[in-house]
CSV table of C-alpha atoms in Angstrom, one decimal:
chain,number,residue,atom,x,y,z
A,1,MET,CA,15.8,-42.2,10.3
A,2,ASP,CA,18.6,-42.8,8.2
A,3,GLU,CA,20.3,-39.7,9.4
A,4,ILE,CA,20.5,-40.2,12.9
A,5,THR,CA,21.6,-43.2,13.1
A,6,GLY,CA,24.4,-41.1,10.1
A,7,VAL,CA,24.1,-39.4,14.0
A,8,GLU,CA,25.3,-42.1,16.1
A,9,GLN,CA,28.2,-43.4,14.2
A,10,ALA,CA,29.7,-40.6,13.5
A,11,LEU,CA,29.8,-40.3,18.0
A,12,ARG,CA,31.2,-43.8,18.3
A,13,ARG,CA,33.7,-43.0,15.7
A,14,ALA,CA,34.9,-39.9,17.4
A,15,ALA,CA,38.1,-39.3,19.8
A,16,PRO,CA,36.7,-38.5,22.9
A,17,HIS,CA,36.5,-34.8,23.4
A,18,LEU,CA,34.7,-34.0,19.5
A,19,LEU,CA,31.4,-35.4,20.9
A,20,VAL,CA,29.7,-32.0,20.7
A,21,SER,CA,31.9,-31.0,17.1
A,22,VAL,CA,29.3,-33.2,15.3
A,23,VAL,CA,26.3,-33.7,16.8
A,24,GLU,CA,27.0,-29.5,15.9
A,25,ASP,CA,28.9,-30.4,12.6
A,26,ALA,CA,24.9,-32.6,11.8
A,27,LEU,CA,22.4,-30.2,12.9
A,28,ARG,CA,24.2,-27.0,10.5
A,29,GLU,CA,24.5,-29.3,7.6
A,30,HIS,CA,20.8,-31.0,8.8
A,31,HIS,CA,19.1,-28.0,9.8
A,32,ASP,CA,20.6,-25.4,10.0
A,33,ALA,CA,21.3,-25.3,13.7
A,34,ARG,CA,22.8,-21.5,14.4
A,35,ARG,CA,24.2,-23.0,18.0
A,36,VAL,CA,24.9,-26.2,19.6
A,37,GLU,CA,26.6,-26.1,23.3
A,38,LEU,CA,26.0,-28.7,25.7
A,39,ARG,CA,25.8,-27.9,30.0
A,40,LEU,CA,26.6,-30.6,32.3
A,41,ALA,CA,24.8,-30.4,35.2
A,42,ASP,CA,27.4,-29.6,37.9
A,43,TYR,CA,28.4,-32.0,41.2
A,44,GLY,CA,26.1,-29.4,43.7
A,45,LEU,CA,22.7,-28.9,40.7
A,46,ARG,CA,22.8,-25.9,41.7
A,47,SER,CA,23.9,-25.1,38.0
A,48,LEU,CA,24.5,-26.3,34.2
A,49,GLN,CA,28.9,-25.8,32.8
A,50,LEU,CA,29.2,-25.1,29.6
A,51,VAL,CA,30.6,-27.8,27.5
A,52,GLY,CA,33.9,-27.0,26.2
A,53,ARG,CA,33.6,-23.0,24.7
A,54,ALA,CA,30.4,-21.1,23.4
A,55,PRO,CA,30.8,-18.2,21.2
A,56,HIS,CA,29.3,-15.2,24.1
A,57,ALA,CA,27.7,-18.2,25.5
A,58,PRO,CA,27.8,-18.2,29.1
A,59,ARG,CA,29.8,-20.6,31.3
A,60,GLN,CA,27.8,-21.9,33.4
A,61,VAL,CA,23.1,-20.7,34.1
A,62,LEU,CA,21.7,-21.6,37.4
A,63,ILE,CA,19.2,-24.7,36.8
A,64,HIS,CA,16.6,-23.1,38.5
A,65,ASP,CA,16.4,-19.2,36.6
A,66,SER,CA,17.0,-20.6,32.7
A,67,PRO,CA,15.5,-21.4,30.0
A,68,GLN,CA,17.9,-24.6,30.3
A,69,GLY,CA,17.3,-25.5,33.7
A,70,ARG,CA,13.7,-25.6,32.4
A,71,ALA,CA,14.2,-28.8,30.4
A,72,PHE,CA,16.7,-30.0,33.0
A,73,GLY,CA,14.6,-30.0,35.5
A,74,ALA,CA,11.1,-31.1,33.9
A,75,GLN,CA,12.9,-32.9,31.0
A,76,GLU,CA,11.0,-32.0,28.8
A,77,PRO,CA,11.9,-30.1,25.5
A,78,TYR,CA,12.0,-26.0,26.4
A,79,VAL,CA,11.3,-23.9,23.6
A,80,THR,CA,12.6,-19.9,23.4
A,81,GLN,CA,11.9,-17.0,20.3
A,82,GLU,CA,14.5,-14.6,20.3
A,83,ALA,CA,15.1,-12.0,17.7
A,84,ASP,CA,15.5,-13.7,14.5
A,85,SER,CA,16.4,-17.6,15.6
A,86,VAL,CA,14.3,-19.8,17.9
A,87,SER,CA,16.2,-21.7,20.7
A,88,VAL,CA,15.0,-25.7,21.3
A,89,HIS,CA,16.7,-27.4,25.1
A,90,LEU,CA,16.0,-30.9,25.5
A,91,PRO,CA,17.2,-32.8,28.7
A,92,VAL,CA,20.4,-35.1,27.8
A,93,THR,CA,20.2,-38.3,30.2
A,94,VAL,CA,21.0,-42.3,29.6
A,95,ARG,CA,17.8,-44.5,31.9
A,96,GLY,CA,16.5,-41.9,34.7
A,97,ASP,CA,20.3,-39.9,35.1
A,98,ARG,CA,20.5,-36.6,34.2
A,99,MET,CA,23.0,-35.1,33.2
A,100,GLY,CA,22.6,-32.2,31.3
A,101,VAL,CA,20.6,-29.7,28.4
A,102,LEU,CA,21.0,-29.2,24.6
A,103,THR,CA,20.5,-25.9,23.5
A,104,VAL,CA,19.9,-26.0,19.8
A,105,GLY,CA,19.6,-22.2,18.0
A,106,LEU,CA,17.9,-23.1,14.9
A,107,PRO,CA,15.6,-20.0,12.3
A,108,THR,CA,12.8,-18.6,13.1
A,109,GLY,CA,10.2,-20.7,10.8
A,110,SER,CA,11.5,-24.4,11.7
A,111,ASP,CA,9.2,-27.4,12.0
A,112,LEU,CA,9.7,-28.3,15.5
A,113,VAL,CA,7.2,-31.6,15.6
A,114,PRO,CA,9.5,-33.5,13.6
A,115,LEU,CA,12.3,-32.5,14.5
A,116,LEU,CA,11.8,-32.6,18.3
A,117,PRO,CA,11.6,-36.5,18.7
A,118,GLU,CA,15.1,-36.8,16.4
A,119,LEU,CA,16.6,-33.8,18.3
A,120,ARG,CA,15.3,-35.9,21.8
A,121,HIS,CA,17.4,-39.6,19.9
A,122,LEU,CA,20.4,-37.8,19.5
A,123,CYS,CA,20.4,-36.8,23.2
A,124,GLU,CA,19.8,-39.7,24.4
A,125,ALA,CA,22.6,-41.0,21.6
A,126,LEU,CA,24.8,-38.0,22.6
A,127,GLY,CA,24.3,-39.1,26.8
A,128,HIS,CA,25.3,-42.5,26.5
A,129,GLU,CA,29.2,-41.5,23.9
A,130,ILE,CA,29.4,-38.8,27.0
A,131,LEU,CA,29.6,-41.7,29.9
A,132,VAL,CA,31.5,-44.2,27.3
A,133,ALA,CA,33.6,-41.6,26.0
A,134,GLU,CA,34.7,-40.3,30.3
A,135,ARG,CA,36.8,-43.2,30.2
A,136,ASP,CA,39.3,-41.4,28.5
A,137,THR,CA,39.0,-37.5,29.1
A,138,ASP,CA,38.8,-35.4,31.7
A,139,LEU,CA,36.4,-32.9,29.8
A,140,TYR,CA,33.2,-33.7,31.1
A,141,VAL,CA,34.4,-34.7,34.5
A,142,LEU,CA,35.8,-31.1,34.1
A,143,ALA,CA,32.8,-29.1,33.6
A,144,ARG,CA,31.0,-30.4,35.9
A,145,ARG,CA,32.6,-28.8,38.7
A,146,ALA,CA,31.4,-25.2,39.5
A,147,THR,CA,34.7,-25.1,41.4
A,148,ARG,CA,37.6,-26.5,43.2
A,149,MET,CA,36.8,-29.9,44.4
A,150,THR,CA,38.5,-31.2,47.0
A,151,LEU,CA,40.3,-34.8,47.3
A,152,ALA,CA,38.3,-36.1,49.8
A,153,ALA,CA,35.1,-35.5,47.5
A,154,GLU,CA,37.4,-36.0,44.4
A,155,MET,CA,37.9,-39.8,46.1
A,156,GLN,CA,34.2,-39.6,46.9
A,157,TRP,CA,32.0,-39.5,43.8
A,158,GLN,CA,34.3,-41.4,41.6
A,159,LEU,CA,32.7,-44.2,43.8
A,160,LEU,CA,28.7,-42.9,43.5
A,161,PRO,CA,26.5,-44.4,40.8
A,162,GLY,CA,25.6,-42.0,38.8
A,163,LEU,CA,22.5,-38.4,41.0
A,164,SER,CA,19.1,-41.2,39.5
A,165,CYS,CA,18.3,-43.4,38.1
A,166,ALA,CA,14.7,-45.2,36.4
A,167,ARG,CA,13.4,-48.0,36.2
A,168,PRO,CA,9.7,-49.1,35.2
A,169,GLU,CA,9.6,-51.0,38.4
A,170,PHE,CA,11.0,-47.6,40.1
A,171,ALA,CA,13.0,-44.5,40.2
A,172,LEU,CA,16.0,-43.3,42.7
A,173,GLY,CA,17.1,-39.1,43.5
A,174,ALA,CA,20.0,-39.0,45.2
A,175,HIS,CA,21.9,-35.5,47.6
A,176,LEU,CA,25.5,-34.7,48.8
A,177,GLU,CA,26.0,-32.2,50.3
A,178,PRO,CA,29.1,-29.9,50.9
A,179,ALA,CA,29.4,-31.4,47.2
A,180,TYR,CA,32.6,-29.9,46.6
A,181,ALA,CA,33.4,-30.9,50.2
A,182,ILE,CA,31.9,-34.6,51.1
A,183,PHE,CA,33.7,-36.7,53.4
A,184,GLY,CA,32.1,-39.6,54.2
A,185,ASP,CA,28.9,-40.1,53.5
A,186,ASN,CA,28.0,-42.5,50.4
A,187,TYR,CA,25.1,-44.5,48.6
A,188,ASP,CA,25.1,-46.7,45.8
A,189,TRP,CA,22.7,-49.0,43.8
A,190,SER,CA,22.2,-51.9,41.4
A,191,ALA,CA,18.8,-53.6,39.8
A,192,SER,CA,19.2,-56.4,38.4
A,193,ASP,CA,16.0,-58.4,36.2
A,194,ASP,CA,14.9,-59.4,40.0
A,195,GLN,CA,16.6,-57.1,42.0
A,196,LEU,CA,17.5,-53.6,43.4
A,197,THR,CA,19.8,-53.2,45.6
A,198,LEU,CA,20.9,-50.3,47.8
A,199,THR,CA,22.8,-49.4,49.8
A,200,VAL,CA,23.2,-46.3,52.4
A,201,THR,CA,26.8,-45.3,54.1
A,202,ASN,CA,28.4,-43.4,56.6
A,203,GLY,CA,31.8,-42.9,57.0
A,204,MET,CA,33.4,-42.4,60.4
A,205,GLY,CA,36.1,-39.9,60.3
A,206,GLU,CA,36.0,-36.8,58.2
A,207,GLY,CA,38.1,-35.7,55.1
A,208,ILE,CA,41.1,-38.4,52.9
A,209,GLU,CA,40.4,-40.8,55.8
A,210,ALA,CA,36.9,-40.7,55.9
A,211,ALA,CA,36.6,-41.1,52.0
A,212,LEU,CA,39.8,-43.7,52.2
A,213,LEU,CA,36.8,-45.7,54.9
A,214,THR,CA,34.4,-45.5,52.7
A,215,ASN,CA,35.8,-46.3,49.5
A,216,LEU,CA,37.1,-50.4,51.7
A,217,ALA,CA,33.1,-50.6,52.5
A,218,ILE,CA,31.5,-49.6,49.3
A,219,ASN,CA,34.2,-52.3,47.4
A,220,ALA,CA,33.7,-55.2,49.6
A,221,LEU,CA,30.6,-54.5,49.6
A,222,ARG,CA,30.5,-54.2,45.8
A,223,ASN,CA,32.9,-57.3,45.5
A,224,ALA,CA,30.0,-59.9,47.6
A,225,ARG,CA,27.6,-59.1,45.7
A,226,ARG,CA,28.9,-59.7,42.4
A,227,GLY,CA,29.9,-63.3,43.7
A,228,GLY,CA,26.3,-63.4,44.6
A,229,LEU,CA,26.3,-63.7,48.0
A,230,GLY,CA,22.8,-62.9,50.7
A,231,LEU,CA,22.1,-59.2,51.7
A,232,ALA,CA,23.4,-60.3,55.1
A,233,ASP,CA,26.9,-62.0,53.8
A,234,GLN,CA,27.7,-58.9,52.0
A,235,ALA,CA,27.4,-57.3,55.9
A,236,ALA,CA,29.4,-60.2,56.8
A,237,LEU,CA,32.4,-59.8,54.5
A,238,ALA,CA,32.4,-56.0,54.8
A,239,ASP,CA,32.6,-55.8,58.2
A,240,GLN,CA,35.7,-58.0,58.4
A,241,ALA,CA,37.1,-56.0,55.9
A,242,VAL,CA,36.6,-53.2,57.9
A,243,TYR,CA,37.9,-54.4,60.8
A,244,ALA,CA,41.3,-55.8,59.0
A,245,GLN,CA,42.2,-53.1,58.0
A,246,TYR,CA,41.8,-51.0,61.2
A,247,ARG,CA,41.1,-53.2,63.3
A,248,GLY,CA,38.1,-52.0,65.5
A,249,SER,CA,39.7,-47.4,65.4
A,250,ALA,CA,37.7,-46.8,62.4
A,251,TYR,CA,34.1,-48.7,61.0
A,252,VAL,CA,30.8,-47.6,58.5
A,253,SER,CA,27.6,-47.5,59.1
A,254,VAL,CA,25.6,-48.7,56.6
A,255,LEU,CA,21.7,-49.5,55.3
A,256,LEU,CA,22.1,-52.2,52.8
A,257,MET,CA,18.7,-53.6,51.4
A,258,ARG,CA,17.5,-55.7,48.6
A,259,PHE,CA,14.7,-54.9,46.9
A,260,ASP,CA,12.4,-57.9,45.2
A,261,LEU,CA,11.5,-56.1,41.7
A,262,ALA,CA,8.1,-58.8,41.3
A,263,THR,CA,6.9,-58.0,45.1
A,264,GLY,CA,7.7,-55.4,46.6
A,265,GLU,CA,9.3,-57.0,49.5
A,266,VAL,CA,12.0,-56.0,51.2
A,267,GLU,CA,15.3,-57.4,52.6
A,268,ALA,CA,16.9,-55.4,55.1
A,269,VAL,CA,20.7,-55.0,58.2
A,270,ASP,CA,20.3,-51.7,60.0
A,271,ALA,CA,24.0,-51.5,60.5
A,272,GLY,CA,24.3,-48.2,61.8
A,273,SER,CA,22.9,-44.4,62.0
A,274,PRO,CA,21.8,-44.1,58.1
A,275,ARG,CA,17.7,-43.6,58.4
A,276,LEU,CA,14.7,-44.7,56.8
A,277,TRP,CA,11.0,-42.3,56.1
A,278,ARG,CA,8.4,-43.6,54.6
A,279,LEU,CA,5.4,-41.1,52.1
A,280,ARG,CA,2.2,-44.1,52.2
A,281,GLY,CA,-0.8,-41.3,50.7
A,282,ARG,CA,0.0,-38.0,53.1
A,283,SER,CA,1.0,-40.7,55.8
A,284,VAL,CA,5.2,-40.0,56.9
A,285,GLU,CA,5.6,-42.8,59.0
A,286,ARG,CA,9.8,-44.0,59.6
A,287,VAL,CA,10.8,-46.8,59.4
A,288,SER,CA,12.8,-48.4,62.2
A,289,LEU,CA,14.7,-51.5,62.8
A,290,GLU,CA,16.9,-53.1,64.5
A,291,ALA,CA,19.9,-51.5,65.2
A,292,GLN,CA,22.8,-54.2,64.5
A,293,LEU,CA,25.9,-53.1,65.0
A,294,PRO,CA,28.3,-50.9,62.1
A,295,LEU,CA,30.7,-52.9,60.0
A,296,GLY,CA,34.5,-53.5,61.1
A,297,MET,CA,33.6,-52.4,64.9
A,298,PHE,CA,34.2,-55.4,66.4
A,299,GLU,CA,35.7,-58.4,65.0
A,300,GLU,CA,33.4,-61.0,63.4
A,301,SER,CA,30.1,-59.6,63.5
A,302,SER,CA,26.8,-61.0,62.7
A,303,TYR,CA,24.3,-60.1,60.8
A,304,VAL,CA,20.6,-60.4,60.4
A,305,PRO,CA,18.1,-59.2,57.6
A,306,GLU,CA,14.5,-57.6,58.9
A,307,ARG,CA,11.7,-58.3,55.9
A,308,PHE,CA,9.1,-55.7,54.7
A,309,THR,CA,7.5,-54.6,52.0
A,310,VAL,CA,7.0,-51.8,49.9
A,311,LEU,CA,3.6,-51.1,47.9
A,312,PRO,CA,3.1,-49.3,44.3
A,313,GLY,CA,3.2,-45.3,45.6
A,314,ASP,CA,5.5,-45.8,48.0
A,315,ARG,CA,7.6,-43.0,48.2
A,316,LEU,CA,11.5,-44.0,50.4
A,317,LEU,CA,13.0,-40.8,52.7
A,318,PHE,CA,17.3,-42.1,53.1
A,319,GLY,CA,18.6,-39.5,55.2
A,320,SER,CA,22.1,-39.6,57.1
A,321,ASP,CA,22.7,-38.0,60.7
A,322,GLY,CA,24.2,-35.4,58.3
A,323,VAL,CA,20.1,-34.8,58.2
A,324,TYR,CA,18.4,-35.6,61.0
A,325,ASP,CA,20.6,-34.5,63.4
A,326,ALA,CA,21.1,-31.2,62.1
A,327,ALA,CA,20.0,-29.3,64.4
A,328,SER,CA,17.8,-25.3,64.4
A,329,PRO,CA,19.0,-22.5,65.9
A,330,GLU,CA,17.0,-23.8,68.9
A,331,GLY,CA,17.5,-26.6,69.4
A,332,GLU,CA,15.5,-29.3,68.2
A,333,SER,CA,16.6,-32.0,65.4
A,334,TYR,CA,15.6,-31.9,62.4
A,335,GLY,CA,14.3,-35.6,62.2
A,336,GLU,CA,12.2,-35.2,65.4
A,337,ARG,CA,9.7,-33.4,63.2
A,338,ALA,CA,10.4,-31.1,60.0
A,339,LEU,CA,11.9,-33.6,57.8
A,340,ALA,CA,7.8,-34.9,57.5
A,341,ARG,CA,6.5,-31.7,57.3
A,342,ALA,CA,9.5,-31.6,54.0
A,343,LEU,CA,8.6,-35.0,53.3
A,344,THR,CA,4.8,-34.3,52.5
A,345,ALA,CA,5.4,-30.8,50.9
A,346,THR,CA,8.1,-32.1,48.6
A,347,ARG,CA,5.5,-35.3,47.5
A,348,LEU,CA,4.3,-33.3,44.3
A,349,LEU,CA,8.0,-33.5,42.8
A,350,PRO,CA,9.7,-36.0,40.9
A,351,PRO,CA,12.5,-38.1,43.5
A,352,THR,CA,15.2,-36.2,41.2
A,353,GLN,CA,14.5,-33.5,43.2
A,354,VAL,CA,13.5,-35.0,46.0
A,355,PRO,CA,17.2,-34.4,47.8
A,356,GLY,CA,18.3,-31.0,46.8
A,357,ALA,CA,14.7,-29.5,48.3
A,358,VAL,CA,15.0,-31.3,51.3
A,359,LEU,CA,18.7,-30.0,51.8
A,360,ARG,CA,18.0,-26.3,50.9
A,361,GLU,CA,15.0,-26.4,52.9
A,362,LEU,CA,17.6,-29.0,55.8
A,363,ALA,CA,20.1,-24.7,55.4
A,364,THR,CA,17.0,-22.4,55.8
A,365,TYR,CA,16.2,-24.8,59.2
A,366,HIS,CA,19.6,-24.9,60.1
A,367,GLY,CA,19.5,-21.2,59.9
A,368,GLY,CA,21.4,-21.0,56.5
A,369,THR,CA,25.2,-21.6,58.2
A,370,PRO,CA,27.4,-24.2,56.8
A,371,LEU,CA,26.6,-27.8,58.9
A,372,GLU,CA,28.3,-29.2,61.0
A,373,ASP,CA,28.4,-33.1,58.8
A,374,ASP,CA,27.9,-33.7,55.1
A,375,ALA,CA,24.7,-34.6,54.1
A,376,LEU,CA,22.9,-37.6,52.2
A,377,VAL,CA,19.5,-37.8,51.2
A,378,VAL,CA,18.3,-40.9,48.8
A,379,CYS,CA,14.7,-40.4,47.3
A,380,LEU,CA,13.2,-43.8,45.9
A,381,ASP,CA,9.6,-43.7,44.8
A,382,TRP,CA,8.0,-47.6,43.9
A,383,HIS,CA,5.8,-48.9,41.2
A,384,GLY,CA,6.3,-52.0,41.5
A,385,ARG,CA,4.7,-54.2,38.1
């Protein structure tokens, strides 16, 4: 434990771009590590991208076809045996947000029983320091890119709180497609001691115009939430901000929800196109809410929250119109029946893997051709207290 404490202190003192080097030096010194590689998940959640350079190491490995991907997906260490060494692949995850995988090559015969808990603790410390270091270096942000990102997507990704989040009361996972060219779809969440606020938004338009509109709406909602306003007032303030800027020529659809972590009571404002489905047991049903005006459509719109209750074991799926309105070659919308089948088929997957699985199934349903709109899926598993 003294060794781990020493590495944590070294990480805190290190220059932001040298975090992997600190871990590598420590593991070489104390455990005779042959190689140390850090890979971060790309924005599309299809590959794990190498941070920095490593001799003879591929720039990327696929999540769904690699030892590193198995550790990332299962969120458990995965061990592979080579000719003269053993490789340990460990998830790097911070508060439920899956960041990537650390691979450590060790001599054959290394005793992994006492070492694995130390390595997992080290991965957690590394993940925390990466989050801090991203304020001062682009190294880790660039490593996550498998291809060039549009400016609109750059703006949208900078708004997001992460790809996943977990607490004892709930677990969240989210995904956007196409990851490198998204327009107006976005999500936001914030958890306090007694509440979870979740927002799913869809700004009208395309490209920079949609990104600017969504940025305004998200920041207006955050400003109202951080000012201690209730859910209806949060929507009203954001509505006024968008209308003041666009005078009704552009608006934002939003599904705004606040969960009581102790009771499971949900307060919701449905102001537009994002929709909600609930899986309870093996039964899937759409949770219908009273449709209210999108933010910024008219001056001084008022909003009235609705209430319902989630139970431990419930799974909620939030989808943008790019998901449920996507049509099959025969013209049937995905949200009519196929989405419910996909939600049932993925019931055994953790919520972090459900959005990606649904979007892959959606692409197949759409006939393999590019979607006509960006698509957003958020999955929430409710555990309760």
